[in-house]
Coordinates of C-alpha atoms in Angstrom, one line a residue:
M4 CA -27.5 -49.4 49.9
S5 CA -29.2 -50.6 53.1
P6 CA -27.0 -52.0 55.8
A7 CA -28.6 -55.4 55.5
S8 CA -27.3 -55.7 51.9
K9 CA -23.8 -54.6 52.6
P10 CA -20.9 -56.9 53.4
L11 CA -19.5 -56.5 56.9
T12 CA -16.3 -54.6 56.7
G13 CA -13.8 -53.5 59.3
I14 CA -13.6 -50.2 61.1
L15 CA -10.6 -48.9 59.2
E16 CA -12.0 -49.9 55.9
R17 CA -15.2 -48.1 56.7
L18 CA -13.5 -44.9 57.8
E19 CA -11.0 -44.9 54.9
S20 CA -13.8 -45.2 52.4
G21 CA -15.4 -42.0 53.9
E22 CA -18.2 -43.9 55.5
V23 CA -19.8 -42.4 58.6
V24 CA -19.5 -44.8 61.6
I25 CA -22.1 -44.1 64.3
G26 CA -21.1 -45.2 67.8
D27 CA -23.4 -46.1 70.7
G28 CA -24.3 -44.0 73.7
S29 CA -24.8 -44.1 77.4
F30 CA -24.6 -47.3 79.4
L31 CA -23.5 -46.4 83.0
I32 CA -25.8 -43.4 83.5
T33 CA -28.7 -45.0 81.7
L34 CA -28.5 -48.3 83.4
E35 CA -28.1 -46.6 86.8
K36 CA -31.4 -44.8 86.1
R37 CA -33.0 -48.1 85.1
G38 CA -31.8 -49.7 88.3
Y39 CA -29.0 -52.0 87.1
V40 CA -25.8 -50.0 87.9
K41 CA -24.8 -48.5 91.3
A42 CA -23.3 -45.0 91.2
G43 CA -19.9 -44.6 92.8
L44 CA -17.5 -47.2 91.4
W45 CA -19.7 -47.4 88.2
T46 CA -18.7 -51.0 87.5
P47 CA -20.6 -53.2 85.0
E48 CA -21.6 -56.3 86.9
A49 CA -25.0 -55.9 85.1
V50 CA -23.6 -58.0 82.2
I51 CA -23.8 -61.0 84.6
E52 CA -26.5 -60.0 87.0
H53 CA -28.9 -58.5 84.5
P54 CA -27.8 -59.5 81.0
D55 CA -31.3 -58.9 79.6
A56 CA -31.1 -55.2 80.6
V57 CA -27.7 -54.8 78.9
R58 CA -28.8 -56.7 75.8
Q59 CA -31.9 -54.5 75.5
L60 CA -29.9 -51.3 75.6
H61 CA -27.5 -52.7 73.0
M62 CA -30.5 -53.5 70.9
E63 CA -32.0 -50.0 71.3
F64 CA -28.7 -48.5 70.1
L65 CA -28.5 -50.9 67.2
R66 CA -32.0 -50.1 66.1
A67 CA -31.3 -46.4 66.4
G68 CA -28.4 -46.6 64.0
S69 CA -25.3 -47.6 65.9
N70 CA -22.6 -49.4 63.8
V71 CA -20.6 -50.3 66.9
M72 CA -21.5 -52.4 69.9
Q73 CA -18.9 -51.4 72.5
T74 CA -18.5 -54.0 75.2
F75 CA -19.9 -52.8 78.5
T76 CA -16.5 -53.1 80.2
F77 CA -15.9 -49.6 81.6
S78 CA -13.9 -50.0 84.8
A79 CA -14.0 -53.7 84.4
S80 CA -10.3 -54.2 85.3
E81 CA -8.9 -56.2 88.2
D82 CA -8.2 -53.1 90.2
N83 CA -11.9 -52.2 90.3
M84 CA -13.6 -55.7 90.2
E85 CA -11.0 -58.0 91.8
S86 CA -11.9 -61.7 91.0
K87 CA -15.0 -60.8 88.9
W88 CA -13.2 -58.9 86.2
E89 CA -12.6 -61.8 83.8
D90 CA -16.1 -63.2 83.9
V91 CA -17.5 -59.7 83.4
N92 CA -15.3 -58.9 80.4
A93 CA -16.2 -62.3 78.8
A94 CA -19.9 -61.8 79.3
A95 CA -19.8 -58.3 78.0
C96 CA -18.1 -59.5 74.8
D97 CA -20.8 -62.2 74.3
L98 CA -23.7 -59.7 74.7
A99 CA -22.1 -57.2 72.3
R100 CA -21.4 -59.9 69.7
E101 CA -24.9 -61.3 70.0
V102 CA -26.5 -58.0 69.3
A103 CA -24.0 -56.9 66.6
G104 CA -24.9 -60.0 64.7
K105 CA -28.4 -58.8 64.3
G106 CA -27.2 -55.8 62.2
D107 CA -24.4 -54.1 60.4
A108 CA -22.4 -53.6 63.6
L109 CA -18.9 -54.3 64.7
V110 CA -17.8 -55.2 68.3
A111 CA -15.3 -53.0 70.0
G112 CA -13.6 -54.1 73.2
G113 CA -13.2 -51.2 75.6
I114 CA -10.8 -50.3 78.3
C115 CA -10.5 -47.1 80.3
Q116 CA -8.2 -45.3 82.7
T117 CA -7.3 -47.1 85.9
S118 CA -8.0 -46.1 89.4
I119 CA -4.3 -46.3 90.4
Y120 CA -2.6 -44.1 87.9
K121 CA -3.1 -40.8 89.8
Y122 CA -1.6 -42.4 92.9
H123 CA 1.2 -44.6 91.7
K124 CA 1.9 -44.1 88.0
D125 CA 3.3 -47.7 87.9
E126 CA 3.6 -48.3 84.2
T127 CA 4.3 -52.1 84.5
R128 CA 1.3 -52.6 86.9
I129 CA -1.1 -50.5 84.8
K130 CA -0.1 -52.2 81.6
K131 CA -0.7 -55.5 83.2
L132 CA -4.3 -54.5 84.0
F133 CA -4.8 -53.4 80.3
R134 CA -3.2 -56.6 79.0
Q135 CA -5.6 -58.8 81.1
Q136 CA -8.6 -57.2 79.5
L137 CA -6.9 -57.4 76.0
E138 CA -6.5 -61.1 76.5
V139 CA -10.2 -61.6 77.0
F140 CA -11.0 -59.4 73.9
A141 CA -8.6 -61.4 71.8
W142 CA -10.1 -64.7 73.0
K143 CA -13.6 -63.4 72.2
N144 CA -12.4 -62.1 68.8
V145 CA -13.6 -58.5 69.0
D146 CA -13.3 -56.5 65.8
F147 CA -11.4 -53.6 67.1
L148 CA -10.3 -51.9 70.4
I149 CA -11.1 -48.7 72.1
A150 CA -9.2 -47.1 75.0
E151 CA -11.5 -44.4 76.3
Y152 CA -11.9 -41.9 79.2
F153 CA -8.4 -40.9 79.9
E154 CA -7.6 -37.8 81.8
H155 CA -3.8 -38.1 81.3
V156 CA -2.2 -38.7 77.9
E157 CA 0.7 -40.6 79.5
E158 CA -1.7 -43.4 80.7
A159 CA -3.6 -43.2 77.4
V160 CA -0.3 -43.8 75.5
W161 CA 0.4 -46.8 77.8
A162 CA -3.1 -48.2 76.9
V163 CA -2.5 -47.8 73.2
E164 CA 0.9 -49.5 73.4
V165 CA -0.7 -52.5 75.1
L166 CA -3.6 -52.7 72.7
K167 CA -1.2 -52.5 69.7
E168 CA 0.1 -55.9 70.9
S169 CA -3.0 -57.3 69.2
D170 CA -3.5 -57.3 65.5
R171 CA -6.7 -55.3 65.8
P172 CA -7.2 -51.6 65.0
V173 CA -6.9 -49.2 68.0
A174 CA -9.1 -46.2 68.8
V175 CA -8.4 -43.9 71.7
T176 CA -10.4 -41.1 73.3
M177 CA -9.6 -38.8 76.1
C178 CA -12.0 -37.2 78.5
I179 CA -10.5 -33.7 78.2
G180 CA -11.7 -30.3 77.1
P181 CA -10.0 -27.5 75.2
E182 CA -7.6 -26.9 78.2
G183 CA -6.0 -30.3 77.7
D184 CA -5.2 -33.1 80.1
M185 CA -4.7 -32.9 83.8
H186 CA -0.9 -32.3 83.3
D187 CA -1.8 -29.4 80.9
I188 CA -0.8 -31.2 77.7
T189 CA -2.8 -29.5 75.0
P190 CA -5.4 -31.5 73.0
G191 CA -3.2 -31.2 69.8
E192 CA -0.2 -32.6 71.6
C193 CA -2.3 -35.4 73.1
A194 CA -3.5 -36.4 69.7
V195 CA 0.1 -36.4 68.3
R196 CA 1.4 -38.6 71.1
L197 CA -1.5 -41.0 70.7
V198 CA -1.0 -41.4 67.0
K199 CA 2.8 -41.8 67.4
A200 CA 2.0 -44.6 69.9
G201 CA 0.0 -46.4 67.2
A202 CA -3.6 -45.3 67.4
S203 CA -5.5 -45.2 64.1
I204 CA -8.5 -43.3 65.5
V205 CA -8.2 -40.5 68.1
G206 CA -10.7 -38.2 69.8
V207 CA -12.6 -37.4 72.9
N208 CA -15.4 -38.9 74.9
C209 CA -17.5 -38.1 78.0
R210 CA -17.0 -35.3 80.6
F211 CA -18.1 -32.4 78.2
G212 CA -21.1 -31.6 76.1
P213 CA -21.2 -31.6 72.3
E214 CA -20.2 -28.0 71.7
T215 CA -17.1 -28.2 74.0
S216 CA -16.1 -31.6 72.7
L217 CA -16.1 -30.3 69.1
K218 CA -13.9 -27.4 70.1
T219 CA -11.5 -30.0 71.6
M220 CA -11.7 -32.1 68.4
E221 CA -10.8 -29.0 66.3
L222 CA -7.7 -28.5 68.4
M223 CA -6.7 -32.2 68.1
K224 CA -7.1 -32.0 64.3
E225 CA -5.0 -28.9 64.1
G226 CA -2.3 -30.5 66.2
L227 CA -2.1 -33.5 63.9
E228 CA -2.0 -31.3 60.8
R229 CA 0.9 -29.3 62.2
A230 CA 2.8 -32.5 63.0
G231 CA 2.1 -33.9 59.5
L232 CA 0.3 -36.9 61.0
K233 CA -3.0 -38.5 59.8
A234 CA -5.6 -40.3 61.9
H235 CA -9.3 -40.8 61.8
L236 CA -11.3 -38.6 64.2
M237 CA -13.8 -39.8 66.7
V238 CA -16.1 -37.9 69.1
Q239 CA -18.5 -39.3 71.8
P240 CA -19.6 -36.4 74.1
L241 CA -22.1 -36.2 76.9
G242 CA -25.8 -36.0 76.1
F243 CA -25.9 -33.0 78.4
H244 CA -25.2 -29.3 78.0
T245 CA -22.3 -28.4 80.2
P246 CA -20.9 -24.9 79.2
D247 CA -20.4 -24.0 82.9
C248 CA -18.1 -26.9 83.9
G249 CA -14.4 -26.5 84.6
K250 CA -11.4 -28.4 83.4
E251 CA -12.5 -31.7 84.8
G252 CA -15.9 -31.6 83.1
F253 CA -19.4 -32.4 84.4
V254 CA -18.2 -34.5 87.4
D255 CA -17.5 -31.2 89.2
L256 CA -21.0 -29.8 88.6
P257 CA -23.2 -29.9 91.7
E258 CA -25.9 -31.7 89.7
Y259 CA -23.6 -34.7 89.0
P260 CA -24.7 -37.5 88.8
F261 CA -28.3 -37.4 90.1
G262 CA -29.6 -34.0 89.0
L263 CA -28.6 -33.7 85.4
E264 CA -32.0 -34.1 83.7
S265 CA -32.6 -30.4 83.1
R266 CA -29.4 -30.4 81.0
V267 CA -30.3 -33.1 78.6
A268 CA -29.8 -32.2 74.9
T269 CA -32.8 -32.4 72.6
R270 CA -32.8 -34.6 69.5
W271 CA -32.5 -31.4 67.5
D272 CA -29.4 -30.3 69.4
I273 CA -27.8 -33.6 68.5
Q274 CA -28.7 -33.3 64.8
K275 CA -26.8 -30.0 64.9
Y276 CA -23.9 -31.6 66.7
A277 CA -23.8 -34.4 64.1
R278 CA -23.7 -32.0 61.2
E279 CA -21.0 -29.9 62.8
A280 CA -18.9 -33.0 63.6
Y281 CA -19.2 -34.2 60.0
N282 CA -18.3 -30.8 58.7
L283 CA -15.2 -30.8 60.9
G284 CA -14.1 -34.0 59.3
V285 CA -15.1 -36.4 62.1
R286 CA -16.4 -39.7 60.7
Y287 CA -16.8 -41.7 63.9
I288 CA -19.6 -40.0 65.7
G289 CA -21.4 -41.2 68.8
G290 CA -22.1 -40.4 72.4
C291 CA -21.3 -41.2 76.0
C292 CA -23.1 -40.5 79.4
G293 CA -26.6 -39.2 78.9
F294 CA -26.7 -40.1 75.2
E295 CA -29.9 -42.1 74.8
P296 CA -31.0 -44.2 71.8
Y297 CA -33.1 -41.3 70.4
H298 CA -29.9 -39.2 70.4
I299 CA -28.2 -41.8 68.3
R300 CA -31.2 -41.9 66.0
A301 CA -30.8 -38.1 65.6
I302 CA -27.2 -38.6 64.3
A303 CA -28.4 -41.3 61.9
E304 CA -31.2 -39.1 60.6
E305 CA -29.1 -36.0 60.2
L306 CA -26.5 -37.9 58.3
A307 CA -28.9 -40.1 56.3
P308 CA -28.1 -38.2 53.1
E309 CA -24.4 -39.1 53.4
R310 CA -25.1 -42.6 54.6
G311 CA -27.9 -43.4 52.1
F312 CA -30.4 -44.8 54.5
L313 CA -32.3 -44.3 57.7
P314 CA -32.1 -46.6 60.8
P315 CA -35.0 -48.9 61.7
A316 CA -36.0 -46.7 64.6
S317 CA -36.9 -43.9 62.2
E318 CA -39.9 -45.9 61.1
K319 CA -41.6 -44.5 64.2
H320 CA -40.2 -40.9 63.9
G321 CA -41.2 -38.3 61.4
S322 CA -38.4 -36.1 60.2
W323 CA -38.3 -32.8 61.9
G324 CA -41.7 -33.5 63.6
S325 CA -43.5 -34.2 60.4
G326 CA -45.8 -36.7 62.2
L327 CA -47.4 -33.8 64.0
D328 CA -49.2 -32.7 60.8
M329 CA -51.9 -35.3 61.7
H330 CA -52.6 -33.8 65.1
T331 CA -56.1 -32.5 65.7
K332 CA -54.9 -29.2 67.2
P333 CA -53.8 -26.6 64.7
W334 CA -51.1 -25.0 66.9
I335 CA -49.5 -28.5 67.3
R336 CA -49.8 -29.1 63.5
A337 CA -47.9 -25.9 63.1
R338 CA -44.9 -27.5 64.8
A339 CA -44.5 -30.1 62.0
R340 CA -41.6 -28.2 60.4
R341 CA -37.9 -27.9 60.7
E342 CA -37.8 -24.2 61.3
Y343 CA -39.9 -24.5 64.4
W344 CA -37.6 -27.1 66.1
E345 CA -34.3 -25.6 64.9
N346 CA -35.3 -22.2 66.5
L347 CA -36.9 -23.4 69.7
L348 CA -35.5 -22.1 73.0
P349 CA -36.7 -24.8 75.3
A350 CA -37.7 -23.8 78.9
S351 CA -36.7 -25.8 81.9
G352 CA -40.0 -25.3 83.7
R353 CA -38.0 -24.3 86.9
P354 CA -38.6 -20.6 87.5
F355 CA -36.4 -20.4 90.6
C356 CA -33.4 -22.3 89.1
P357 CA -30.3 -20.8 87.5
S358 CA -29.5 -21.6 83.9
L359 CA -25.8 -22.3 84.9
S360 CA -24.1 -23.7 88.0
K361 CA -20.8 -23.0 89.7
P362 CA -18.5 -26.1 89.7
D363 CA -17.5 -27.4 93.1
V364 CA -13.8 -27.3 92.1

């Protein structure tokens, strides 16, 4: 059944039926490259200053197959944006809802870790910041809530506790690798604490590439199983290969944030990631920084047999390079097959550069 003919159902109903939910991808890194976000604080004023740019990126993800339009509200709390925070959150909700209405997409209101936790750990103050954003999301009637990008499970639990004050489903993702959070809490224990706090969907996002993120997801799944707890699993990794990063992820690599292009995953890498995530039991599959619309399309194409349809963006993309069979050059026509792209070892074109880096920390 095509998405246009399906009734719009909630996030938990979709996941509980076994449906694959495809998230969106990179906003901060992508809009920085396009000239609409300033690196450093990474705040989303673009929803007010350049709404057309944000709307266009939402549309690209929707066309590529995303089922969720997440509000562009990363770091949009009062501690980072002072008096602008409320207008930014409201505008982000409006843009996400406008685009979601053009397809089979839900709107997720998103919050992230605060800038003050690592210095003060003031639960009351931090929860107030989360609650302020929640009030806007409730006013704008988002479909569900995502607490993302948390280094410390304690703060993530606080976020879940606040979001549970609403009657909307809560998802939470941590930006951790297999070593666990910054207080050495294991991924499995993090997942247990988050589910006990009330999260219905748990997982990881950002900081690490697809392979590492799936290793962390496996540990989270095992932790939940040992504890006898159930939750839906969600993964939204980087669109970059980062096997050489340390515990804090790609932010410690010398290429972060302006020299990461040589690490970009191919669409074929992402098809492999999507299949492995699905086989692991993850049903909410998307991306984060560096994850472009064509990466989201790769997820949708890989899982088209399970979903029963292709996204609109696939109208301009031949499966496994099949469109190349019309090329005039025979050696390029020979690339119009799955085996070629699955086994390709892409070169960087940089003969004097190493394949891996040493993290600065």
